[in-house]
Short mmCIF file of C-alpha atoms in Angstrom, two decimals:
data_model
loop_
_atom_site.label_atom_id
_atom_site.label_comp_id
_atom_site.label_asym_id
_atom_site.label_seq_id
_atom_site.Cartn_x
_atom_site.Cartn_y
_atom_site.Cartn_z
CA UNK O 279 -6.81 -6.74 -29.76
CA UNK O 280 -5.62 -3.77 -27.94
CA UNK O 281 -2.93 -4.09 -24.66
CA UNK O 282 -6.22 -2.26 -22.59
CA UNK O 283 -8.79 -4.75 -23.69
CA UNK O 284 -6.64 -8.03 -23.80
CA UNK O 285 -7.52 -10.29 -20.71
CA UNK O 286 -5.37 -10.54 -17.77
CA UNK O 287 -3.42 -13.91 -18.51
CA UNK O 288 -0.32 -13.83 -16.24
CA UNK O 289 -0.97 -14.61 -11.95
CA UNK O 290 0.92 -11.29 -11.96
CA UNK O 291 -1.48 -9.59 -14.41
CA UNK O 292 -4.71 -11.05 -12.46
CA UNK O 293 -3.13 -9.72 -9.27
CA UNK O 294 -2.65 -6.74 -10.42
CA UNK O 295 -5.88 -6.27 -12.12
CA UNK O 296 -7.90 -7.58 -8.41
CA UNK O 297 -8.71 -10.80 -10.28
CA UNK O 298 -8.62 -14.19 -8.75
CA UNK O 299 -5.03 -15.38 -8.68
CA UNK O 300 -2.47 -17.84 -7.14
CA UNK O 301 -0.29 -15.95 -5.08
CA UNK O 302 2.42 -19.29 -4.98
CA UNK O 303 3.14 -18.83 -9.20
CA UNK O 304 6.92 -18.91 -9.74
CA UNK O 305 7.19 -15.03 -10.62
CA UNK O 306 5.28 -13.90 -8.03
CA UNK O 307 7.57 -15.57 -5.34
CA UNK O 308 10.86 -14.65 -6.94
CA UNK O 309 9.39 -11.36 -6.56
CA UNK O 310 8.37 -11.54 -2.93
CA UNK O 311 11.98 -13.06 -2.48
CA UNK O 312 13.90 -9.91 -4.32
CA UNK O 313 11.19 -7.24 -2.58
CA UNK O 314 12.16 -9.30 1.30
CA UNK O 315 16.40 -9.43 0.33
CA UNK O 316 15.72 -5.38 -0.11
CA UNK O 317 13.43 -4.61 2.83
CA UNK O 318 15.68 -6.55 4.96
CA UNK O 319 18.89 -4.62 3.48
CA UNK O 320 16.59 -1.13 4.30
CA UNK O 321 15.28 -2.68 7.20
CA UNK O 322 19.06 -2.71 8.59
CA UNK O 323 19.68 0.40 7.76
CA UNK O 324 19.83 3.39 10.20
CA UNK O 325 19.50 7.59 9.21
CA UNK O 326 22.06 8.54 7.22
CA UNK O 327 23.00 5.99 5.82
CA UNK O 328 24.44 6.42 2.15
CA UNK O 329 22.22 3.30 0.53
CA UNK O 330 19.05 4.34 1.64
CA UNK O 331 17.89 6.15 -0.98
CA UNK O 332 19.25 3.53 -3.66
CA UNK O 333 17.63 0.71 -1.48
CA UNK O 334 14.08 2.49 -1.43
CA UNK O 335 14.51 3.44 -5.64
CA UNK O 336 15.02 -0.86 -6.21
CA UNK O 337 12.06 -1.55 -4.23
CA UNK O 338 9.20 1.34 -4.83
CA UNK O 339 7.39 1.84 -8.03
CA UNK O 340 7.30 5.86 -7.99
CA UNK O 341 10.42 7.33 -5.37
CA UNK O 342 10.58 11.18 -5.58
CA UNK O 343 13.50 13.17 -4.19
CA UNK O 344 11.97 13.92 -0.66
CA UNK O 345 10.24 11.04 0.78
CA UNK O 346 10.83 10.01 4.67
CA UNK O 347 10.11 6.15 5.54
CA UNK O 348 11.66 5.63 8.61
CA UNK O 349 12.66 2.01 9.46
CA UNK O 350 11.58 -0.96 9.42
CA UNK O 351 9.17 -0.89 6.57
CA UNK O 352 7.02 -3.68 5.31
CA UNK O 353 5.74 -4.63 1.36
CA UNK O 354 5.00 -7.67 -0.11
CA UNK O 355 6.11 -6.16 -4.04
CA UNK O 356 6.82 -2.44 -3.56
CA UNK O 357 6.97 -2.01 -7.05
CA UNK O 358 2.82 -1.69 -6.90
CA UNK O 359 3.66 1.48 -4.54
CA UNK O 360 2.98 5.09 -5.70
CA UNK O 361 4.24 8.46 -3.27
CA UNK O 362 4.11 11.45 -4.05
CA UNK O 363 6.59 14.07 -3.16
CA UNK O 364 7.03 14.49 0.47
CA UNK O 365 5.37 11.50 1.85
CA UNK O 366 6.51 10.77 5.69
CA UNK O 367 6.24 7.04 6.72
CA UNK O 368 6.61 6.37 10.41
CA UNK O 369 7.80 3.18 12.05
CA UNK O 370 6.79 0.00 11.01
CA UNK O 371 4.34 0.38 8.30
CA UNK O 372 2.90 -2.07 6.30
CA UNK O 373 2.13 -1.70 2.95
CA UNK O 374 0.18 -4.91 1.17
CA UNK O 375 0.87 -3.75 -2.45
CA UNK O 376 -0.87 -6.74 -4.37
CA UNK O 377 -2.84 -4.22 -6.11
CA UNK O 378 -1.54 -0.74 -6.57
CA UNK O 379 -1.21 2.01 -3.77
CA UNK O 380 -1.03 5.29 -4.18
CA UNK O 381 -0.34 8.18 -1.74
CA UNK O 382 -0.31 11.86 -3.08
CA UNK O 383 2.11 14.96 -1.96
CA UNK O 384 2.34 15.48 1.87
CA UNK O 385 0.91 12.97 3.26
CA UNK O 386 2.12 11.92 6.99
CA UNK O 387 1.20 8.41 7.93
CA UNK O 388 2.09 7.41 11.50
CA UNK O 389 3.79 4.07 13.18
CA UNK O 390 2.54 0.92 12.60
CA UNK O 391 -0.40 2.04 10.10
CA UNK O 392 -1.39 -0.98 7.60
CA UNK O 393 -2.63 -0.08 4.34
CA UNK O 394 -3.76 -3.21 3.01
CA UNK O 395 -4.90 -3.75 -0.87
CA UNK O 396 -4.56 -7.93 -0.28
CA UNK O 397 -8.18 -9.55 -0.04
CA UNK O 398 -9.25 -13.32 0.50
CA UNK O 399 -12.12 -14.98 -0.80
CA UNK O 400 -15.10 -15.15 0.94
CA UNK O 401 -16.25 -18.45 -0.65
CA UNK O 402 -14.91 -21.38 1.25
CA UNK O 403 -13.90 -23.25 -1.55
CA UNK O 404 -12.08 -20.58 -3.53
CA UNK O 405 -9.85 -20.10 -0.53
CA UNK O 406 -9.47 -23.52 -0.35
CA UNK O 407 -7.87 -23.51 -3.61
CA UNK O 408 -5.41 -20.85 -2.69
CA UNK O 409 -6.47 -18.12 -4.60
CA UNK O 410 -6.37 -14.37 -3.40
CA UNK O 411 -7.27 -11.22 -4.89
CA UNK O 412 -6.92 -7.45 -4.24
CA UNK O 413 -8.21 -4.39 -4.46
CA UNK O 414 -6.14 -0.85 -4.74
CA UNK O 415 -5.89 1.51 -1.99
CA UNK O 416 -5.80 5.35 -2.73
CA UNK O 417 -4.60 8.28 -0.76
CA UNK O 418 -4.86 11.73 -1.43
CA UNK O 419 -2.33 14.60 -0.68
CA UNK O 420 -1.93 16.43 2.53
CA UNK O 421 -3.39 13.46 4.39
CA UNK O 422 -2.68 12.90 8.45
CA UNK O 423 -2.96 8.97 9.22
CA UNK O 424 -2.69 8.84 12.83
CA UNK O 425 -0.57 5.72 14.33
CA UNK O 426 -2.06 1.95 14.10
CA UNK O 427 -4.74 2.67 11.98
CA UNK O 428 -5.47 0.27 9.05
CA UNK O 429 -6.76 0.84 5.93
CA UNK O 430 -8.87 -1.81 4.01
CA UNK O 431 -9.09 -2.65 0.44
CA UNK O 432 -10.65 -0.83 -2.23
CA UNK O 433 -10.33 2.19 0.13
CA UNK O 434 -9.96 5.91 -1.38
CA UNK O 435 -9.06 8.87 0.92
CA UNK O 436 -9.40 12.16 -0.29
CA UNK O 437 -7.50 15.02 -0.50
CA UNK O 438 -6.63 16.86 3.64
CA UNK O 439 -8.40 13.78 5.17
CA UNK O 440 -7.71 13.24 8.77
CA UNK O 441 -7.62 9.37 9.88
CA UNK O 442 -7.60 9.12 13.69
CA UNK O 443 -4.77 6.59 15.05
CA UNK O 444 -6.19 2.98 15.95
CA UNK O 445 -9.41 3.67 13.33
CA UNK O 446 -9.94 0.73 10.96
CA UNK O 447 -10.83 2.13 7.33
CA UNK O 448 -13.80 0.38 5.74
CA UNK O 449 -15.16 2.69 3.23
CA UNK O 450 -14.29 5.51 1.20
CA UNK O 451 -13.45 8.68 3.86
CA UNK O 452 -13.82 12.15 1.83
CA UNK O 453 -11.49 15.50 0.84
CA UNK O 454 -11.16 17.20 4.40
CA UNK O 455 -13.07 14.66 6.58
CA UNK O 456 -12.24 13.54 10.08
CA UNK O 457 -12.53 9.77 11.18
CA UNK O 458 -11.88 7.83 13.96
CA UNK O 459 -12.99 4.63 15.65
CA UNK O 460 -13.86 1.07 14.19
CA UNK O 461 -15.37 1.15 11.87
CA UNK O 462 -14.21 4.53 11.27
CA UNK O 463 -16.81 7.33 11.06
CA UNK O 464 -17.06 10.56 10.71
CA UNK O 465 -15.83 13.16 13.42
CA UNK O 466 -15.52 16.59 11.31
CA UNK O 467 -16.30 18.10 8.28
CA UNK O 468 -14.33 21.12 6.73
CA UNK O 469 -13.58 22.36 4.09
CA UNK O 470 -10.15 21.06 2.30
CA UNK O 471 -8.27 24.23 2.86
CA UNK O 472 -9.33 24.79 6.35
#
């Protein structure tokens, strides 16, 4: 059987994958535990300072040479955690990587945005059991994310998006769209070199 077709069989593959898993398995807390020794190393760090950059590289999946994320900074793996080349994160984000985020070039998110991939079930009895699941969160390049706003799981932005600060991000928001409010709706429509 083929690596693509084989089932999901560690927690870390299920979570990974946005199947049901059990977020207390060994590996999965060793990793929260090394991801929360580096954030809190970054965390205390101010501009300028010369382990930054080789703080950020441990914790992120994909770090390109110009990326801004201004402390403190919040993950639960980081390694799940895509940017592209010149991504700006303001104060105090929060990034739920349980499932994979990406963010393409340029993209300016503001203070205190979530982006959230980390889902519970809605069955009563599943949560019960402790099991959680996610669903990945995509961002396109040359995105604005105003300040406070939060973006759901399973979202996808597309390319020059504008999301207005505070909105809360429920569905998909397309290339060169305005949204604001909660839920967040459409305000504009132009086209994605306007």
């Amino acid at each position: 059987m083929t690596e693509e077709l084989r089932e999901p069989a560690t927690e870390r593959e299920k979570m990974i994958a946005g199947r049901l898993y059990d977020p207390g398995d060994p590996e999965l807390v060793a990793e929260r535990k090394r991801s929360q020794a580096l954030m809190r190393d970054y965390n205390a760090t101010v501009y300028g300072d010369d382990t930054r950059s080789a703080l950020l590289a441990a914790l992120l999946g994909t770090l390109p040479a110009r990326v801004a994320i201004r402390a403190p900074f919040y993950v639960d793996y980081g390694w799940n955690i895509a940017l592209g080349e010149g991504v700006f994160l303001n104060y105090g984000c929060v990034l739920l990587d349980v499932c994979p985020i990406r963010i393409g070039d340029g993209t300016q998110i503001g203070p205190m945005t979530q982006i959230l991939t980390a889902d519970h079930p809605r069955d009563g009895a599943t949560r019960a059991a402790g099991l959680e699941f996610g669903r990945p969160v995509t961002i396109g390049r040359n995105v604005w994310i105003g300040g406070g706003a939060i973006l759901l799981p399973g979202v996808t932005v597309g390319d020059d998006a504008v999301i207005g600060a505070g909105a809360v991000v429920t569905r998909d928001v397309a290339a060169g769209t305005t949204v604001a409010g909660n839920p967040a709706r459409p305000l504009v429509s132009r086209p994605a070199n306007a």
